[in-house]
PDB file of C-alpha atoms in Angstrom:
ATOM      1  CA  MET A  65      63.895  60.930  22.645  1.00 52.00           C
ATOM      2  CA  ARG A  66      68.125  60.874  22.259  1.00 65.00           C
ATOM      3  CA  GLY A  67      69.945  58.015  21.913  1.00 78.00           C
ATOM      4  CA  LYS A  68      70.830  55.133  19.115  1.00 91.00           C
ATOM      5  CA  ILE A  69      68.100  53.462  17.200  1.00 95.00           C
ATOM      6  CA  PHE A  70      68.438  49.569  17.649  1.00 96.00           C
ATOM      7  CA  ASN A  71      67.060  46.586  15.213  1.00 94.00           C
ATOM      8  CA  VAL A  72      67.080  43.211  17.812  1.00 95.00           C
ATOM      9  CA  ASP A  73      70.665  41.507  16.690  1.00 95.00           C
ATOM     10  CA  GLU A  74      72.301  45.268  17.580  1.00 95.00           C
ATOM     11  CA  ALA A  75      70.333  45.248  21.048  1.00 95.00           C
ATOM     12  CA  ASN A  76      71.019  41.552  21.587  1.00 96.00           C
ATOM     13  CA  ARG A  77      74.901  41.050  20.856  1.00 96.00           C
ATOM     14  CA  MET A  78      74.751  43.671  23.661  1.00 95.00           C
ATOM     15  CA  LEU A  79      73.026  41.558  25.968  1.00 97.00           C
ATOM     16  CA  PRO A  80      76.146  39.560  27.846  1.00 96.00           C
ATOM     17  CA  LEU A  81      77.415  42.405  29.127  1.00 97.00           C
ATOM     18  CA  VAL A  82      73.872  45.032  29.336  1.00 97.00           C
ATOM     19  CA  GLY A  83      73.460  41.568  31.747  1.00 97.00           C
ATOM     20  CA  ARG A  84      76.930  41.965  34.349  1.00 97.00           C
ATOM     21  CA  ILE A  85      76.106  45.215  33.907  1.00 98.00           C
ATOM     22  CA  ALA A  86      72.319  44.741  35.008  1.00 98.00           C
ATOM     23  CA  ASP A  87      72.773  41.849  37.903  1.00 98.00           C
ATOM     24  CA  ASP A  88      75.728  44.698  39.480  1.00 98.00           C
ATOM     25  CA  ILE A  89      73.100  46.755  39.669  1.00 98.00           C
ATOM     26  CA  VAL A  90      70.533  45.019  40.895  1.00 98.00           C
ATOM     27  CA  ALA A  91      72.886  43.805  44.004  1.00 97.00           C
ATOM     28  CA  THR A  92      74.397  47.184  43.972  1.00 98.00           C
ATOM     29  CA  TYR A  93      70.861  48.820  44.259  1.00 97.00           C
ATOM     30  CA  GLY A  94      69.886  46.697  47.742  1.00 97.00           C
ATOM     31  CA  GLU A  95      73.765  47.779  49.213  1.00 97.00           C
ATOM     32  CA  VAL A  96      72.435  51.742  47.882  1.00 97.00           C
ATOM     33  CA  ASN A  97      69.663  50.347  50.529  1.00 96.00           C
ATOM     34  CA  GLN A  98      71.121  49.110  53.048  1.00 96.00           C
ATOM     35  CA  ALA A  99      73.569  51.862  53.408  1.00 96.00           C
ATOM     36  CA  LEU A 100      70.355  54.481  53.644  1.00 95.00           C
ATOM     37  CA  THR A 101      69.069  51.365  56.330  1.00 96.00           C
ATOM     38  CA  ALA A 102      71.874  52.192  58.566  1.00 94.00           C
ATOM     39  CA  TYR A 103      72.732  56.235  58.052  1.00 93.00           C
ATOM     40  CA  GLU A 104      68.780  56.627  59.611  1.00 94.00           C
ATOM     41  CA  SER A 105      69.687  54.095  61.945  1.00 93.00           C
ATOM     42  CA  ALA A 106      72.565  56.140  62.997  1.00 91.00           C
ATOM     43  CA  LYS A 107      71.102  59.370  62.518  1.00 90.00           C
ATOM     44  CA  ALA A 108      68.371  58.625  64.713  1.00 92.00           C
ATOM     45  CA  ARG A 109      70.321  57.360  67.386  1.00 89.00           C
ATOM     46  CA  ASN A 110      72.833  60.030  66.636  1.00 90.00           C
ATOM     47  CA  ASP A 111      72.503  62.194  70.785  1.00 91.00           C
ATOM     48  CA  GLY A 112      75.615  64.624  69.795  1.00 90.00           C
ATOM     49  CA  SER A 113      78.603  62.935  71.475  1.00 92.00           C
ATOM     50  CA  PRO A 114      82.256  62.239  69.269  1.00 91.00           C
ATOM     51  CA  HIS A 115      81.171  59.119  68.537  1.00 91.00           C
ATOM     52  CA  ALA A 116      77.420  59.353  67.040  1.00 90.00           C
ATOM     53  CA  GLU A 117      79.011  61.849  64.633  1.00 90.00           C
ATOM     54  CA  ALA A 118      81.540  60.179  63.651  1.00 91.00           C
ATOM     55  CA  GLU A 119      79.482  56.892  63.202  1.00 92.00           C
ATOM     56  CA  MET A 120      77.389  59.588  60.787  1.00 92.00           C
ATOM     57  CA  ARG A 121      80.703  60.732  59.201  1.00 93.00           C
ATOM     58  CA  LEU A 122      81.303  56.857  57.676  1.00 93.00           C
ATOM     59  CA  ARG A 123      77.854  56.543  57.503  1.00 93.00           C
ATOM     60  CA  ASP A 124      77.613  59.453  54.799  1.00 94.00           C
ATOM     61  CA  ARG A 125      80.444  58.227  53.308  1.00 96.00           C
ATOM     62  CA  ASP A 126      79.309  54.515  52.692  1.00 96.00           C
ATOM     63  CA  VAL A 127      75.681  56.063  51.267  1.00 96.00           C
ATOM     64  CA  SER A 128      78.142  58.362  48.435  1.00 97.00           C
ATOM     65  CA  ASP A 129      80.843  55.559  47.685  1.00 97.00           C
ATOM     66  CA  ILE A 130      77.700  53.404  47.379  1.00 97.00           C
ATOM     67  CA  LEU A 131      75.712  55.924  45.065  1.00 97.00           C
ATOM     68  CA  ASP A 132      78.963  57.192  43.391  1.00 98.00           C
ATOM     69  CA  ARG A 133      79.345  53.394  42.078  1.00 98.00           C
ATOM     70  CA  PHE A 134      75.608  52.465  41.318  1.00 98.00           C
ATOM     71  CA  GLN A 135      75.187  55.568  39.373  1.00 98.00           C
ATOM     72  CA  GLY A 136      78.021  54.332  37.621  1.00 98.00           C
ATOM     73  CA  LEU A 137      77.046  51.315  36.458  1.00 98.00           C
ATOM     74  CA  ILE A 138      73.429  53.530  35.773  1.00 98.00           C
ATOM     75  CA  GLN A 139      76.003  55.395  33.462  1.00 98.00           C
ATOM     76  CA  GLU A 140      77.927  52.073  32.043  1.00 97.00           C
ATOM     77  CA  ILE A 141      74.072  51.120  30.423  1.00 97.00           C
ATOM     78  CA  GLU A 142      73.505  54.504  28.967  1.00 96.00           C
ATOM     79  CA  ASN A 143      76.673  54.478  27.273  1.00 96.00           C
ATOM     80  CA  LEU A 144      75.770  51.545  25.677  1.00 96.00           C
ATOM     81  CA  GLY A 145      72.486  53.320  24.547  1.00 95.00           C
ATOM     82  CA  GLY A 146      70.211  51.602  27.333  1.00 96.00           C
ATOM     83  CA  THR A 147      67.953  53.102  29.708  1.00 96.00           C
ATOM     84  CA  VAL A 148      67.622  51.008  32.896  1.00 97.00           C
ATOM     85  CA  LYS A 149      63.400  50.763  33.690  1.00 96.00           C
ATOM     86  CA  ASP A 150      63.705  48.918  37.375  1.00 96.00           C
ATOM     87  CA  TYR A 151      66.724  48.685  39.339  1.00 97.00           C
ATOM     88  CA  GLU A 152      65.223  46.117  41.944  1.00 96.00           C
ATOM     89  CA  ARG A 153      64.609  43.561  39.028  1.00 95.00           C
ATOM     90  CA  GLY A 154      67.351  44.877  36.132  1.00 95.00           C
ATOM     91  CA  PHE A 155      65.134  46.427  33.590  1.00 96.00           C
ATOM     92  CA  VAL A 156      66.579  47.822  30.434  1.00 97.00           C
ATOM     93  CA  ASP A 157      65.193  49.237  27.473  1.00 97.00           C
ATOM     94  CA  PHE A 158      67.104  50.241  23.864  1.00 97.00           C
ATOM     95  CA  TYR A 159      65.136  52.341  21.343  1.00 97.00           C
ATOM     96  CA  GLY A 160      64.165  50.209  18.554  1.00 96.00           C
ATOM     97  CA  ASP A 161      61.610  50.352  15.267  1.00 94.00           C
ATOM     98  CA  VAL A 162      58.998  48.017  15.334  1.00 93.00           C
ATOM     99  CA  ASN A 163      56.238  48.462  12.038  1.00 91.00           C
ATOM    100  CA  GLY A 164      58.091  51.959  11.484  1.00 92.00           C
ATOM    101  CA  GLU A 165      57.094  53.454  15.276  1.00 94.00           C
ATOM    102  CA  ILE A 166      59.948  54.099  17.595  1.00 96.00           C
ATOM    103  CA  VAL A 167      59.454  52.044  20.258  1.00 96.00           C
ATOM    104  CA  TYR A 168      61.997  50.226  23.289  1.00 97.00           C
ATOM    105  CA  LEU A 169      62.945  47.702  23.235  1.00 97.00           C
ATOM    106  CA  CYS A 170      62.569  45.387  26.342  1.00 96.00           C
ATOM    107  CA  TRP A 171      64.515  43.220  28.231  1.00 97.00           C
ATOM    108  CA  SER A 172      64.747  41.905  31.471  1.00 95.00           C
ATOM    109  CA  ARG A 173      67.900  39.971  33.595  1.00 95.00           C
ATOM    110  CA  GLY A 174      67.388  35.995  33.415  1.00 93.00           C
ATOM    111  CA  GLU A 175      66.243  36.445  29.675  1.00 95.00           C
ATOM    112  CA  ALA A 176      68.631  34.908  26.890  1.00 95.00           C
ATOM    113  CA  ALA A 177      67.637  37.559  24.416  1.00 96.00           C
ATOM    114  CA  ILE A 178      65.190  40.506  23.159  1.00 96.00           C
ATOM    115  CA  SER A 179      61.519  39.295  22.830  1.00 95.00           C
ATOM    116  CA  HIS A 180      59.731  42.099  23.796  1.00 96.00           C
ATOM    117  CA  TRP A 181      59.076  45.372  23.047  1.00 96.00           C
ATOM    118  CA  HIS A 182      56.185  48.398  23.815  1.00 96.00           C
ATOM    119  CA  ARG A 183      55.654  52.042  23.491  1.00 95.00           C
ATOM    120  CA  LEU A 184      57.709  54.817  24.616  1.00 95.00           C
ATOM    121  CA  ASP A 185      55.085  56.220  26.783  1.00 95.00           C
ATOM    122  CA  GLU A 186      54.346  52.265  28.370  1.00 93.00           C
ATOM    123  CA  GLY A 187      55.812  50.204  30.769  1.00 88.00           C
ATOM    124  CA  TYR A 188      57.232  47.076  31.480  1.00 89.00           C
ATOM    125  CA  ALA A 189      53.215  46.082  32.448  1.00 91.00           C
ATOM    126  CA  LYS A 190      51.936  46.958  28.545  1.00 93.00           C
ATOM    127  CA  ARG A 191      55.019  44.634  26.616  1.00 93.00           C
ATOM    128  CA  ARG A 192      54.045  42.719  23.756  1.00 95.00           C
ATOM    129  CA  ASP A 193      56.240  39.815  21.651  1.00 94.00           C
ATOM    130  CA  LEU A 194      58.468  41.582  19.046  1.00 94.00           C
ATOM    131  CA  PRO A 195      56.482  40.681  15.809  1.00 88.00           C
ATOM    132  CA  SER A 196      57.869  37.999  13.584  1.00 75.00           C
ATOM    133  CA  VAL A 197      60.838  38.880  10.857  1.00 57.00           C
ATOM    134  CA  PRO A 198      60.039  36.852   7.665  1.00 48.00           C
ATOM    135  CA  ALA A 199      63.742  34.563   6.570  1.00 43.00           C
ATOM    136  CA  ALA A 200      65.581  36.101   3.676  1.00 41.00           C
ATOM    137  CA  ALA A 201      65.163  34.285   0.486  1.00 41.00           C
TER     138      ALA A 201
END
């Protein structure tokens, strides 16, 4: 394990930015898949002609450019201390501490705040509600 251990408030303060980046990741992931499909289609049609070879170079460049942008978005989340767990749905985890155990604070696109966690060796399907924190007196 490496990275900052967040409390829930710290992680929640980043969600407006994380949410925008996660939206971009989901959209760009769709573009990656479209570009790969176009590349595979061009490859299947490649008959060795100059036109087909030019199309292959174009498709290859498209895939490379989109993958670079996609990796840059993932790096933005990582620079903030998060880990992208699902590119299609935009799940992001942050290291946190729940009752003395280092866990992932679990967030999904569309959620207003972090309200769940799961152990480091578990995934989204095993997420649990965060324990209530007593109010300060």
